[in-house]
Every structure is written in C-alpha cells, then in structure tokens.
Coordinates of C-alpha atoms in Angstrom, one line a residue:
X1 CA -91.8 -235.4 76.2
X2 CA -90.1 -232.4 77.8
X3 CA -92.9 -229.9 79.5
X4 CA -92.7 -225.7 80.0
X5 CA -91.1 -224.5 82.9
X6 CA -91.6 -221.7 85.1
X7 CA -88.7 -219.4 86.4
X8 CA -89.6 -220.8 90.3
X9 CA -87.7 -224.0 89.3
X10 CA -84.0 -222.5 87.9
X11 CA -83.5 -219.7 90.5
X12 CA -80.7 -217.1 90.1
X13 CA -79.5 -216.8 93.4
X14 CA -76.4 -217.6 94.3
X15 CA -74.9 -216.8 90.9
X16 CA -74.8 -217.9 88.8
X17 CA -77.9 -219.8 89.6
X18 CA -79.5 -223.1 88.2
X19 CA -80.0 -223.6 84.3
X20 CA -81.9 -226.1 82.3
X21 CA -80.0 -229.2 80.9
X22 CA -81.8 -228.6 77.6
X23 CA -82.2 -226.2 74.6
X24 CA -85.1 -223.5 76.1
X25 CA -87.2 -220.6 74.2
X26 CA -88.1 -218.2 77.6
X27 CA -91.0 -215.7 77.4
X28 CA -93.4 -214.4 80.3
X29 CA -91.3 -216.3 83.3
X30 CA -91.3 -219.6 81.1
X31 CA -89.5 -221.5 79.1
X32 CA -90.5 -224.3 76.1
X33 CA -88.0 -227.2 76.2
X34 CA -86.6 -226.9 72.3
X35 CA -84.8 -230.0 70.5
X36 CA -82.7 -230.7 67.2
X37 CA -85.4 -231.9 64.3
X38 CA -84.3 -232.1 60.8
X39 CA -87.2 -232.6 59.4
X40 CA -88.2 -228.8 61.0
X41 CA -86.7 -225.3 58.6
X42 CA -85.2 -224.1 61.3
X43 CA -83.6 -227.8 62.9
X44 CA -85.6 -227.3 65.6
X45 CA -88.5 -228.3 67.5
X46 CA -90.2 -226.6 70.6
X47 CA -92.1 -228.6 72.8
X48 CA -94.6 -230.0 73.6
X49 CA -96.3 -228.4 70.6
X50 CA -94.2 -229.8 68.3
X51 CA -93.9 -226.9 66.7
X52 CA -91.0 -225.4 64.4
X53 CA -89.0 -222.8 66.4
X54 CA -89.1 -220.2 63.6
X55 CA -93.1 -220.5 63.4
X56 CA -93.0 -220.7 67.2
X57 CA -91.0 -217.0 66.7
X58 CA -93.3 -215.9 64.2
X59 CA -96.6 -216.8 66.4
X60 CA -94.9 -214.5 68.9
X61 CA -94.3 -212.0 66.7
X62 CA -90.4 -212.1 66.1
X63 CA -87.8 -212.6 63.7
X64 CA -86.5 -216.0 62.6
X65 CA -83.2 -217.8 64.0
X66 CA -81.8 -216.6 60.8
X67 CA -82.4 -212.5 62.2
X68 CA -80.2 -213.4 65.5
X69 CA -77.0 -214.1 66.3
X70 CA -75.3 -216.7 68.0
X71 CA -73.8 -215.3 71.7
X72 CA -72.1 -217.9 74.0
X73 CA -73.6 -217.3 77.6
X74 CA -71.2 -219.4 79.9
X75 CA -72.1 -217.6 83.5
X76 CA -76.0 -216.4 84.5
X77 CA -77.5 -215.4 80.8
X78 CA -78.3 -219.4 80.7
X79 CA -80.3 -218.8 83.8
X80 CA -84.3 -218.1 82.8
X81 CA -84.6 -216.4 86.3
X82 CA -81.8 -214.1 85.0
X83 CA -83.8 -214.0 81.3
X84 CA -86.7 -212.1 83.7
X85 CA -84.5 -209.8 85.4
X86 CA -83.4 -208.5 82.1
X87 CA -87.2 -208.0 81.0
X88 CA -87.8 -206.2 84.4
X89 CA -84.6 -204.3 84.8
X90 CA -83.1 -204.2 81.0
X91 CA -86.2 -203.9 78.8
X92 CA -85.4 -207.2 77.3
X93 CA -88.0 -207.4 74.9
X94 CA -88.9 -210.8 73.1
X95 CA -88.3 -214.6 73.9
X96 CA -84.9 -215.3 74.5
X97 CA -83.3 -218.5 72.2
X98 CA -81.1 -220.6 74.6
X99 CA -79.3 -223.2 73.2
X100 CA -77.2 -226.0 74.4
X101 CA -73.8 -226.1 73.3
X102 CA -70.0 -228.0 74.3
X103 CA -67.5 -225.8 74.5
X104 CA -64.1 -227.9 73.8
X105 CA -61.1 -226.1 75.1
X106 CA -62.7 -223.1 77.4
X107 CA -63.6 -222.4 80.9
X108 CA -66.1 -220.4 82.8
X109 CA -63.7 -219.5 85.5
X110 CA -64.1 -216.8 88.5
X111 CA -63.0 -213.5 88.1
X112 CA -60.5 -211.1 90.0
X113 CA -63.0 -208.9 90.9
X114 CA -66.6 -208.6 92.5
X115 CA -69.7 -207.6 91.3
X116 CA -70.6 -204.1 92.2
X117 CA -74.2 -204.9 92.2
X118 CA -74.9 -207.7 94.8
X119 CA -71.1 -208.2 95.6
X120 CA -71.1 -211.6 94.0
X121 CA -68.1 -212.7 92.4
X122 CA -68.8 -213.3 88.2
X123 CA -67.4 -215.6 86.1
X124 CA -65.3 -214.5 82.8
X125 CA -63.9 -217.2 80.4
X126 CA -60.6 -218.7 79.8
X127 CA -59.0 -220.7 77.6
X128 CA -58.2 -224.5 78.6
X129 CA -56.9 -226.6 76.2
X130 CA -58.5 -230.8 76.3
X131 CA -61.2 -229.1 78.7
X132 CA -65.1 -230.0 77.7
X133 CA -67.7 -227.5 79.9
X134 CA -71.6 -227.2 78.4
X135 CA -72.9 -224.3 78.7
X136 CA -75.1 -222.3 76.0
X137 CA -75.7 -219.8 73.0
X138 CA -78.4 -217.3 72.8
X139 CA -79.5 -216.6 69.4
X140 CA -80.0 -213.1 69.7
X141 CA -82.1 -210.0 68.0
X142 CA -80.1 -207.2 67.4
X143 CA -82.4 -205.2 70.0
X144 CA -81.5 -208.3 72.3
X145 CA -77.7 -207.9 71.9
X146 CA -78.0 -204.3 73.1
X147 CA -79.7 -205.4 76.2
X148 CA -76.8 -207.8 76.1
X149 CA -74.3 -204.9 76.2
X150 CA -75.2 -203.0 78.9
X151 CA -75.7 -205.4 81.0
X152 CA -72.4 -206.8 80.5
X153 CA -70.8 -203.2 80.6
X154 CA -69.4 -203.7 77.0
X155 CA -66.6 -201.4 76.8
X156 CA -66.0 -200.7 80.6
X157 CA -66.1 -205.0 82.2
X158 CA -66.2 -206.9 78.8
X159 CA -65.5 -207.1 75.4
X160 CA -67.9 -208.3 73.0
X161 CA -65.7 -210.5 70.7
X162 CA -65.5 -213.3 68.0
X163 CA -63.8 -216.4 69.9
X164 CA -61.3 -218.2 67.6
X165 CA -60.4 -220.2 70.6
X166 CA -61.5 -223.9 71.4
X167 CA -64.7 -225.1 69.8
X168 CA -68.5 -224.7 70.2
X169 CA -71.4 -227.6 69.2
X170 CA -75.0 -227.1 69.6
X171 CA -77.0 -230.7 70.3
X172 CA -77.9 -230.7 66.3
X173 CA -74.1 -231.0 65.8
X174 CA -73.7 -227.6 64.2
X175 CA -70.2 -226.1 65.0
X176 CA -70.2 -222.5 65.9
X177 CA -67.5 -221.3 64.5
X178 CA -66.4 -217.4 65.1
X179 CA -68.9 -217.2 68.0
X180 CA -69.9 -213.7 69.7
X181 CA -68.4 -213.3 73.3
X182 CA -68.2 -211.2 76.4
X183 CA -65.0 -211.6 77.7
X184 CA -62.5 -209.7 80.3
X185 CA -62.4 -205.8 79.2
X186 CA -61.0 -204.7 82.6
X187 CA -58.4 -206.5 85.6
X188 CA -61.2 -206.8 87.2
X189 CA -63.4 -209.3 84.6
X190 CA -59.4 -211.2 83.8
X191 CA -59.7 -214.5 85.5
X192 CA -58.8 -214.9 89.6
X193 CA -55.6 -216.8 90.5
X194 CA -55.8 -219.2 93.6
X195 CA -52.5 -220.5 94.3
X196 CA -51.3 -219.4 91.1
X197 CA -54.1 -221.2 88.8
X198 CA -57.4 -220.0 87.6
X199 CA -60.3 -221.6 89.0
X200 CA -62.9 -223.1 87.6
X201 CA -66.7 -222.1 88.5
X202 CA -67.7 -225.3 88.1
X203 CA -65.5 -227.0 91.0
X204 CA -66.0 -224.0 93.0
X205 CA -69.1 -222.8 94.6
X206 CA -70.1 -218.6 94.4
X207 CA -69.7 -219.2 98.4
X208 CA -65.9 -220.7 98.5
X209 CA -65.0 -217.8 95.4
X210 CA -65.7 -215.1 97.8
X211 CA -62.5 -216.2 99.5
X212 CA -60.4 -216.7 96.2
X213 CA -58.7 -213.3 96.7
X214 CA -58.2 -210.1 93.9
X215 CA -55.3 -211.4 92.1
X216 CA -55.8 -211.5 88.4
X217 CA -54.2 -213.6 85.7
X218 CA -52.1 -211.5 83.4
X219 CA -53.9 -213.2 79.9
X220 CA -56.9 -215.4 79.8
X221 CA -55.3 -217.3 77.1
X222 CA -58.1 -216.7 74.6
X223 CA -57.5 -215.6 70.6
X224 CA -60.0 -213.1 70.0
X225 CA -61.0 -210.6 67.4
X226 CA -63.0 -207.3 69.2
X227 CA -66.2 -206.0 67.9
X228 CA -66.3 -202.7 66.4
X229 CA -69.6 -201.5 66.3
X230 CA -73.4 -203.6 66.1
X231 CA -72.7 -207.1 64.5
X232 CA -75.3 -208.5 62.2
X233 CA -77.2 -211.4 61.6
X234 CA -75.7 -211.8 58.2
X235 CA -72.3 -211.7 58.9
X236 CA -72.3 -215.8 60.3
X237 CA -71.6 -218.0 58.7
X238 CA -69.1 -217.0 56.0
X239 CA -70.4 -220.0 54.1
X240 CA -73.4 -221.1 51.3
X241 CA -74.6 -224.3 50.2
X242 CA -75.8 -224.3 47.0
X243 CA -77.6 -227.1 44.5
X244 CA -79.1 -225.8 41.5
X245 CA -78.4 -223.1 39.1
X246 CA -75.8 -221.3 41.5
X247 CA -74.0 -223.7 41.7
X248 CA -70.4 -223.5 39.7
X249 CA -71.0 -223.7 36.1
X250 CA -74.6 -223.4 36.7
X251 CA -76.8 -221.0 34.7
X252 CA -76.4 -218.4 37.3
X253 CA -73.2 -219.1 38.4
X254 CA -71.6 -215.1 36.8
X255 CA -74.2 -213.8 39.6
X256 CA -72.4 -215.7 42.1
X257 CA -68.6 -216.0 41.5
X258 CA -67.7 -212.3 42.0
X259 CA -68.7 -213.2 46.2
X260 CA -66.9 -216.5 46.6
X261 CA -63.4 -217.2 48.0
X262 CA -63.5 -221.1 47.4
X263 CA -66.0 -223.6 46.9
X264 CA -65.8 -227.5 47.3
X265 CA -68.4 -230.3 46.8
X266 CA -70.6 -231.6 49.6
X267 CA -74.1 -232.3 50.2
X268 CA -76.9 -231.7 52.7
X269 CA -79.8 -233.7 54.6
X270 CA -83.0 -233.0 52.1
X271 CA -84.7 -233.6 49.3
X272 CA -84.7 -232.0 46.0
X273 CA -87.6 -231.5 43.8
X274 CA -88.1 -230.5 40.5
X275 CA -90.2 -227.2 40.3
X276 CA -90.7 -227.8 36.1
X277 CA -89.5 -224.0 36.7
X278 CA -86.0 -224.7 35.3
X279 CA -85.0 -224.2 38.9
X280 CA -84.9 -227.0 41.9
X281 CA -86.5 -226.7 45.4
X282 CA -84.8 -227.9 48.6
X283 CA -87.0 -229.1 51.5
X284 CA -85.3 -230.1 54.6
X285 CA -85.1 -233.8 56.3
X286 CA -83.1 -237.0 57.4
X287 CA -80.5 -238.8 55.2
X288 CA -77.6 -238.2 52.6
X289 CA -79.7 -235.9 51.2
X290 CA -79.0 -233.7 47.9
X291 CA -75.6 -233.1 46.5
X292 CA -74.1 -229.6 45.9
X293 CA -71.5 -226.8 46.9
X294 CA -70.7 -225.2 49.5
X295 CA -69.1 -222.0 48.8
X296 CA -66.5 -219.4 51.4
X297 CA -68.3 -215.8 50.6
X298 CA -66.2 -213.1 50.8
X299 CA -69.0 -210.8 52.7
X300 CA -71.8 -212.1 53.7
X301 CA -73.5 -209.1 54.8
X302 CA -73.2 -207.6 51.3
X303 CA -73.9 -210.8 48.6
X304 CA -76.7 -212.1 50.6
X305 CA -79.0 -209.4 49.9
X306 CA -78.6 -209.3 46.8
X307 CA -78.9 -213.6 46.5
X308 CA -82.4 -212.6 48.6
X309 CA -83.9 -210.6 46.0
X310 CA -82.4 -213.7 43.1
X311 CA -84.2 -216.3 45.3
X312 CA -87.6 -214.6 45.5
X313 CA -90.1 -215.3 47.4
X314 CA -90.8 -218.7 47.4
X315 CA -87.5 -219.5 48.9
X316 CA -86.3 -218.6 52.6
X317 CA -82.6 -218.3 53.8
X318 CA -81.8 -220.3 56.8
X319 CA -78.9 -221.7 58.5
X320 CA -78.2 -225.4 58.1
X321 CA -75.8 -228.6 59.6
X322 CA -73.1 -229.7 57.0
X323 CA -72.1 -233.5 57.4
X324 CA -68.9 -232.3 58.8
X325 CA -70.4 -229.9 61.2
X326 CA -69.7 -226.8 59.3
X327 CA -73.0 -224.4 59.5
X328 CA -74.2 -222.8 56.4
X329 CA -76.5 -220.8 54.5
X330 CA -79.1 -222.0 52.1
X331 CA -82.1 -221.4 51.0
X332 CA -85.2 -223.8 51.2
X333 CA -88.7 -223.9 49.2
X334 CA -91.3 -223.0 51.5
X335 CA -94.2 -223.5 48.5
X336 CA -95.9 -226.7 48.4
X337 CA -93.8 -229.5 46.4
X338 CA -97.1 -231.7 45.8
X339 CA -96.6 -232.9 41.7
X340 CA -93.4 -232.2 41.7
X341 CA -91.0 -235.1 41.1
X342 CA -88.2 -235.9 43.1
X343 CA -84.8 -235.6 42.3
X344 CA -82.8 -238.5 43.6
X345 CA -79.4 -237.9 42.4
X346 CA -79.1 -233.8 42.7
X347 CA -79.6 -231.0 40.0
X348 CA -77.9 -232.7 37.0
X349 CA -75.5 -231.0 35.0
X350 CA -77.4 -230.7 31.7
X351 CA -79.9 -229.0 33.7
X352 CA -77.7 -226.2 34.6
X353 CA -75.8 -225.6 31.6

C-alpha cells in the first residue's frame, strides 16, 4: 500500500520538475497517494486510510469532487513542490486533487519563448495525432482555478479553454471529455520549432531547450473552444444517468424532458434498492450493476439545480464511470439501505408508470 509523501521527494527544479506516478491529494507539503475504488461515492480511495476522497475533502473542510472542475496540468502544476509554491506565492488555499490521466493525441511540447520569472523555458501543448503522453487533471475549486489563472497569465500567456482535441482517461477509466486547458494565448506560449518540428518536453531536457531557439510554430494544431468568464462545476458533464422515476416514461419524467437533448439505454456499476418509498436508491459498487438512461442535458448548470432540490436530501449528486467510458451525473442514496430489498433487475416499468 502506497504511503504520504513529502514535497523533499518530487522537487521543482529544473522545470518542470519531478511528479508522482500516481493519483495524489497535496496539503501542508504532502501528498496522500489516491486510487480508483468503486465501491467508494466518489471512485476513489486515499491512502493509506482507506478513506473516500470526498469524506477525506470533507474532514479537511472542502467541497466534494463534484464542486471542482477537471483542469489538465501537462507541465509543473503535476509537481507537489509547485502545489507549495502556489500556497506560498498564490494563496492557493485547500488540498489540491491531482489525478492521473492519458492523454491520446497531445503533447507537452517546449515553447517559443522563456519564462520571465527564472528564465526557464515552459512547456505549452500541441496536438499529435497516434501520440500517448500521461500527465494529469486537477480537480479544481472555483477559488483554486483563480489561483490557476494568474499564475498561468490567463489572457496575457494562455488561454483557459475546453480541449476537443485528442482524448483524456483517468486510471478509473473515465473519459474527460471537454476538459479545461491553458494553452498558447501569446507567440511566445505557441510551441518552439527545432529544425522545423516541435519538440517534445519529454525527449528533451529544460537544459538542451534552452538552446531550441525563439521560433514559434504558426498553430499548435489543437480545436479549442475559449472560456468566457469563471466556468462552473456544473457545467461537466453534459450527461445524467438516471434509474427510477426520471427515467423516460417514469412518473417524473414531465419534470425532466424539457432539459434533455437525447437519451439512450445503459446501465451503471451498483446496486439498486427498494426504499418502500415509491422511489429506488442507488449505492455504488463492482459489476453490471443497475439498468437505466443516460440522458444529453441541454444545460447543466441550469436543470441540475432544480433536479437537487427533486432529489432531496437523502440523495447526493456525483460524477460516475459509464461502461463505455462516458462520465456522468447521478445521484446516489447516502441513507442507510439496511431492510431494504434489493432490486436485481432495475426499477421495473409498472413501478414507474
């Protein structure tokens, strides 16, 4: 089992210094190794406690994984060393969410220019089509993002983005799709060419980039959407599973069709139980699990809300793994199930009706 770390062992210099090969949750100059657990609300499991990550949060005082938002870090956010210097310098508050993720079809590659704080030269991403590179995904408070912002010079070096290029999978399996980004807002942050070709960070040491030159690539290739404004937490992922009376032709399935684009049959790793309510309750865990819907919203950020308040209390809305890798909404009983029978074969239609 997988132990805390301090800073001392993933140091930041030379950038973009040395990162864990493993999922991390960093407060106070340490870091807790995290790993995927189904059986966990959240899907995941901080160690060596063997603890849920969103009661790990909460013991700490902050929000869920479902308050932050997914940000790719592919050049020194992945680095706990660099985690501190935001506390120190930044005012980073909170532990930081690092997760593990392959990126299919990018590159960290070095940029044209250098780094007016130490001179270093930073990296900046690029498309690279049959490419595989791991790097990771902060899940990210709102107050966490801002941090992110100026530290990236949103605006003035990057652009905070939604990536529609290439492909991003945490170690559960989940597929970011639509995931945040800082990439090149200025010549400067485009990627460097060396003898006409970009050049990958990983083949090329911080000490051989210094001598790569100022010439920047025209494009970086990538098929991005900017970010007006503060993103929120609500606005990924576009999509819901549902299994019991919101489901279509369900009893409350008027309060839900006026939000949904599309909606197809699937199901989800769980169990369902029978509240005696009129209403099921979904528990997480291994398996084919319970059959329902998954349904496209059309805004996120306004019907979920307003499902909240429909779900009550005894219900909480967290993110979960599809069995094709899609990531969706749902929302899982967190009151005891003890007495309550199981149901084996989903929420049956004469139940809903």
């Amino acid at each position: 089992m997988a132990q805390p770390f301090t800073d001392e062992s993933h140091p930041a210099e030379p950038y973009p210094g040395t990162r864990p090969d493993h999922c991390f949750v960093h407060v106070d100059e340490t870091g807790w190794p995290v790993r995927p657990d189904l059986t966990m609300e959240s899907g995941w499991r901080v160690e060596p406690e063997n603890i849920d990550l969103d009661q790990w949060l909460a013991n700490h005082g902050e929000p869920p994984l479902a308050a932050r938002m997914p940000v790719l870090g592919y050049g020194s956010n992945a680095n706990p060393s660099k985690v501190t210097w935001l506390r120190e310098e930044l005012g980073l508050e909170g532990p930081a969410v690092v997760l593990r993720a392959r990126c299919e079809g990018l590159s960290a590659v070095w940029a044209a220019g250098m780094r007016a704080r130490d001179g270093q030269r930073p990296a900046t991403l690029a498309a690279e089509p049959g490419h595989v590179e791991e790097h990771s995904v902060w899940f990210a408070t709102p107050e966490q993002l801002r941090v992110l912002d100026r530290c990236e010079g949103r605006g003035l070096r990057y652009r905070l983005v939604r990536l529609h290029t290439g492909r991003v999978v945490l170690y559960n399996g989940g597929v970011i799709d639509s995931v945040l980004a800082y990439t090149a807002g200025s010549k400067k942050r485009m990627p460097v060419l060396f003898n006409g070709r970009m050049v990958r960070c990983e083949d090329v040491s911080q000490r051989r980039a210094l001598t790569l030159g100022e010439r920047a690539a025209v494009t970086d290739g990538l098929d991005v959407t900017e970010v007006l404004g503060e993103p929120s937490a609500d606005d990924w992922p576009e999509l819901l599973f549902v299994y019991g009376t919101l489901q279509p032709g369900a009893s409350a399935w008027h309060l839900m069709e006026p939000h949904v684009v599309a909606s197809e049959e699937t199901h989800l790793p769980g169990t369902l139980f029978d509240t005696g309510l009129g209403y099921p309750a979904l528990r997480p865990g291994a398996g084919l699990g319970v059959p329902g819907f998954v349904l496209r919203l059309k805004s996120p950020e306004q019907s979920l809300p307003l499902l909240d308040e429909y779900e009550g209390e005894d219900y909480r809305r967290v993110r979960v793994v599809l069995p094709d890798g899609r990531i969706a909404w749902t929302y899982i009983w967190t009151a005891a199930v003890k007495g309550m029978s199981e149901l084996p074969d989903g929420w049956d239609v004469h139940q809903i009706r």
